PDB file of C-alpha atoms in Angstrom:
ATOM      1  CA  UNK A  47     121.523 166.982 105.103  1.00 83.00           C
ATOM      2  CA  UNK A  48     122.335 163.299 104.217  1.00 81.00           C
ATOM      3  CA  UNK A  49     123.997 163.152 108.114  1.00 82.00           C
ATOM      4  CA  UNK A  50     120.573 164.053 109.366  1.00 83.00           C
ATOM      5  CA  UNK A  51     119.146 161.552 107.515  1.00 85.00           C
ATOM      6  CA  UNK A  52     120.937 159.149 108.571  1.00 80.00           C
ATOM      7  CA  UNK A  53     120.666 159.993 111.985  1.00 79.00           C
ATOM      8  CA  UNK A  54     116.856 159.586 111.686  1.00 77.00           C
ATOM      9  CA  UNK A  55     116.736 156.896 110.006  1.00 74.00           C
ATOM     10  CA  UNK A  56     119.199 155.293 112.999  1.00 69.00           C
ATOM     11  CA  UNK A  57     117.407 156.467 116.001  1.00 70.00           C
ATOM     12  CA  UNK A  58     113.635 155.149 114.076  1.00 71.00           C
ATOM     13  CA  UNK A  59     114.602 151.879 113.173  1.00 65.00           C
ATOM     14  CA  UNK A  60     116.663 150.947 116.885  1.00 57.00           C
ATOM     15  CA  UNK A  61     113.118 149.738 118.407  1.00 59.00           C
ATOM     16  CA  UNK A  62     113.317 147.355 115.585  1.00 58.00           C
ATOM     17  CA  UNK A  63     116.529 145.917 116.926  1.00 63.00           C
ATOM     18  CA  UNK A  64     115.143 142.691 119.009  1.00 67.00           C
ATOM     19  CA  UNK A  65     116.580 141.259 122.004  1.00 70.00           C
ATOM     20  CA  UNK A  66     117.093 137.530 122.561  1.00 70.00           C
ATOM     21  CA  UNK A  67     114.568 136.076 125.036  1.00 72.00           C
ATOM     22  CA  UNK A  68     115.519 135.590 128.510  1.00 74.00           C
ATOM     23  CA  UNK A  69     116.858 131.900 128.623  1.00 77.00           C
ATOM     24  CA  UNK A  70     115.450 131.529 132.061  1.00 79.00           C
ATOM     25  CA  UNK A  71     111.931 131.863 133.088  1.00 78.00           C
ATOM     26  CA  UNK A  72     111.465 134.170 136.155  1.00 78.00           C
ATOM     27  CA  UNK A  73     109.717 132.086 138.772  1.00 82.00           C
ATOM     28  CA  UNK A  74     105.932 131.861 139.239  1.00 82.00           C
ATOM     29  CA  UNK A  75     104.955 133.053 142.307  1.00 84.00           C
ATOM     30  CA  UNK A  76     100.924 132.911 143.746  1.00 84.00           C
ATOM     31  CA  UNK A  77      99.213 135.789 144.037  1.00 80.00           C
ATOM     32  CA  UNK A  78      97.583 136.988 147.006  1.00 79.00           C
ATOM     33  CA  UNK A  79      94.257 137.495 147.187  1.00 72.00           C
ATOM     34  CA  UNK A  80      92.903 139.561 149.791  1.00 79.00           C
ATOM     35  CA  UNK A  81      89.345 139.334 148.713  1.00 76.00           C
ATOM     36  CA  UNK A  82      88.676 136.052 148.153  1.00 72.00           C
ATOM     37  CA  UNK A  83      85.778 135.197 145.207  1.00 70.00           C
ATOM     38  CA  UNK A  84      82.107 135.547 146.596  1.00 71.00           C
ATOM     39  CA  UNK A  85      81.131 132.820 144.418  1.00 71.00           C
ATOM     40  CA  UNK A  86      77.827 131.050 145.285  1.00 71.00           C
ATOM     41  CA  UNK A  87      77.791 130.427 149.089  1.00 76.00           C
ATOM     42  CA  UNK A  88      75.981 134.066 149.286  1.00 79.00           C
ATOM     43  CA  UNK A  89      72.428 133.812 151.650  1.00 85.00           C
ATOM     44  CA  UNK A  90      69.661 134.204 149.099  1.00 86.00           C
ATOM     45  CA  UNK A  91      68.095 137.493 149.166  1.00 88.00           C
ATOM     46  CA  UNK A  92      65.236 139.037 150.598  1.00 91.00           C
ATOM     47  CA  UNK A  93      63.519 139.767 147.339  1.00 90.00           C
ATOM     48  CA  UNK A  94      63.942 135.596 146.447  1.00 89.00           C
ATOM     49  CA  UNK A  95      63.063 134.171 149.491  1.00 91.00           C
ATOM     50  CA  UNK A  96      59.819 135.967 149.896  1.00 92.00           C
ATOM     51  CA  UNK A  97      59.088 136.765 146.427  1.00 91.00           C
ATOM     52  CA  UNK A  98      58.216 140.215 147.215  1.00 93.00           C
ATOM     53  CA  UNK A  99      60.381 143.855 147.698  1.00 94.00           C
ATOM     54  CA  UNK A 100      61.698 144.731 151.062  1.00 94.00           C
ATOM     55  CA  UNK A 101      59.459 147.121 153.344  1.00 95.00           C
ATOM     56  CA  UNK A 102      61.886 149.777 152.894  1.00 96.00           C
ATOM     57  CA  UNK A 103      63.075 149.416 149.468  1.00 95.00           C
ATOM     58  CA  UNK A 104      59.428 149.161 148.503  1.00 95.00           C
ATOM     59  CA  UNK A 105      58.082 152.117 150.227  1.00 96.00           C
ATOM     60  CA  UNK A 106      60.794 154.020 148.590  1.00 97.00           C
ATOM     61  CA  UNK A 107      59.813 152.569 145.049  1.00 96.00           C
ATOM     62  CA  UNK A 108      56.179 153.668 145.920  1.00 96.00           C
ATOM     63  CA  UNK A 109      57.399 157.242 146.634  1.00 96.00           C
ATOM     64  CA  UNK A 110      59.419 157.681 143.288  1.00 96.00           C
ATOM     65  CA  UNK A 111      57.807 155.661 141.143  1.00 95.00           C
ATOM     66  CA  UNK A 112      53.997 154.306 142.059  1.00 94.00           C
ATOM     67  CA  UNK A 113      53.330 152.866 138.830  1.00 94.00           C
ATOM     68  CA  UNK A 114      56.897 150.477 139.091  1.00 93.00           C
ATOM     69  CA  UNK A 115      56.749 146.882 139.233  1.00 92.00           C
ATOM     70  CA  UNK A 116      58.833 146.854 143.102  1.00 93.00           C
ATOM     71  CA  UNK A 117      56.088 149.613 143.755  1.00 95.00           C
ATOM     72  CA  UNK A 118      52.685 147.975 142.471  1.00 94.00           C
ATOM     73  CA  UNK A 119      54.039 144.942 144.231  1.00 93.00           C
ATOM     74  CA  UNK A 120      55.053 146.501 147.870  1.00 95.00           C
ATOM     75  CA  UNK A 121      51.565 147.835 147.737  1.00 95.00           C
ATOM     76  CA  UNK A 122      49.549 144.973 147.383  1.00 93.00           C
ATOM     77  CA  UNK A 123      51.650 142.867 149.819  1.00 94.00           C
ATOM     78  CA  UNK A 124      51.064 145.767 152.284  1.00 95.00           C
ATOM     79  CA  UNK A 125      47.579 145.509 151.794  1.00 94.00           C
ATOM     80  CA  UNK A 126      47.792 141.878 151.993  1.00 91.00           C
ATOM     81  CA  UNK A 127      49.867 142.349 155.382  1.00 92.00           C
ATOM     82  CA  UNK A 128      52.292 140.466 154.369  1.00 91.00           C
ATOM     83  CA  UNK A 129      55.006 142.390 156.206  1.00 92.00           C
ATOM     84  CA  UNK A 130      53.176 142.847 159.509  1.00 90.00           C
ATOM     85  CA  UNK A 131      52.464 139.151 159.510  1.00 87.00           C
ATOM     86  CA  UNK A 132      55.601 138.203 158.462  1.00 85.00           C
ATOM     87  CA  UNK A 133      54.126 135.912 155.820  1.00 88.00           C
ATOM     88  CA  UNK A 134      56.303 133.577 154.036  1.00 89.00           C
ATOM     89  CA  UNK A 135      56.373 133.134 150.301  1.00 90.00           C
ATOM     90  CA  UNK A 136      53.376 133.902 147.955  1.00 85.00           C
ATOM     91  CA  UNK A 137      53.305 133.392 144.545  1.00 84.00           C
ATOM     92  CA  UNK A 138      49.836 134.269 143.255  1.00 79.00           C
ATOM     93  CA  UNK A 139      47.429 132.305 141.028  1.00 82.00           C
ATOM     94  CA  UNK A 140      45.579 133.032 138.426  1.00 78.00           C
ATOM     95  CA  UNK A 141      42.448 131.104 137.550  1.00 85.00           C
ATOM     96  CA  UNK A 142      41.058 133.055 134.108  1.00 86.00           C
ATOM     97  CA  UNK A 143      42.579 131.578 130.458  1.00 84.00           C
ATOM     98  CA  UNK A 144      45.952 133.307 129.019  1.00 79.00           C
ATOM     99  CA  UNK A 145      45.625 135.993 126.007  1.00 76.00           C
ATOM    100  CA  UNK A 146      46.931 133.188 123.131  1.00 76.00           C
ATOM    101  CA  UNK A 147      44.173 130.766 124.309  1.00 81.00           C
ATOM    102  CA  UNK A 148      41.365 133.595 124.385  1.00 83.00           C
ATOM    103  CA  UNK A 149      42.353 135.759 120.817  1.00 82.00           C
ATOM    104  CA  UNK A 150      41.151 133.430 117.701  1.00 76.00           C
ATOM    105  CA  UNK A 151      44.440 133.182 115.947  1.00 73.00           C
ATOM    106  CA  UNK A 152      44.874 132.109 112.370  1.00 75.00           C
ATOM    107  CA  UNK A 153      44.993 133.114 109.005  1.00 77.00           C
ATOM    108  CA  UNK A 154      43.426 136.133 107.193  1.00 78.00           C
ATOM    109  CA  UNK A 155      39.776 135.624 105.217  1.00 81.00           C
ATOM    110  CA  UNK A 156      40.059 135.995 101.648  1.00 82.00           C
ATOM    111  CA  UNK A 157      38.449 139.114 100.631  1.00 82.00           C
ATOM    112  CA  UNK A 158      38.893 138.857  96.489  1.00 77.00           C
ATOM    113  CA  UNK A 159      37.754 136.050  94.789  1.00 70.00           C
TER     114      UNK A 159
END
């Protein structure tokens, strides 16, 4: 029993048995890269440029979704005929006052006295 032991005690504690480090570096070598990094030199997109959703990914939008943000916008911007016209950027306008300047913000009345 005490040779067992032993012997397990021996075979757990060789991973503690640590080698000297390699007095020699191995030597750096480059890596290749065969994809090189996109980084920022990318065309802008569609969606930027024109500040509206492509015809197709649009229509699609409209099919799945009507009430989506791509989809609401595709829609007016066909209406507009922005696509058939091939209009350049618009960024609409709106000419009525924002919520915060409209709601009367401040503190509560006093009720008790």
């Amino acid at each position: 029993m005490r040779c067992v032991t032993v012997l397990l005690l021996l075979f757990a504690s060789t991973p503690l048995w640590a080698h000297h480090p390699h007095p020699h570096t191995p030597p750096v070598r480059e890596r290749c890269d065969p994809i090189p990094p996109l980084g920022n030199r990318l065309p802008p997109s569609y969606r930027r440029v024109y500040n509206r959703p492509t015809y197709l990914g649009g229509k699609i939008a409209y099919y799945i979704a009507p009430s989506s943000q791509e989809a609401m916008s595709w829609h007016e911007h066909v209406h507009r005929g922005s696509y058939r016209n091939k209009a350049g950027r618009i960024e609409p306008m709106y000419m009525y006052p924002k919520p915060w300047e409209v709601l009367t913000v401040g503190p509560r009345e006093r009720t008790a006295p």
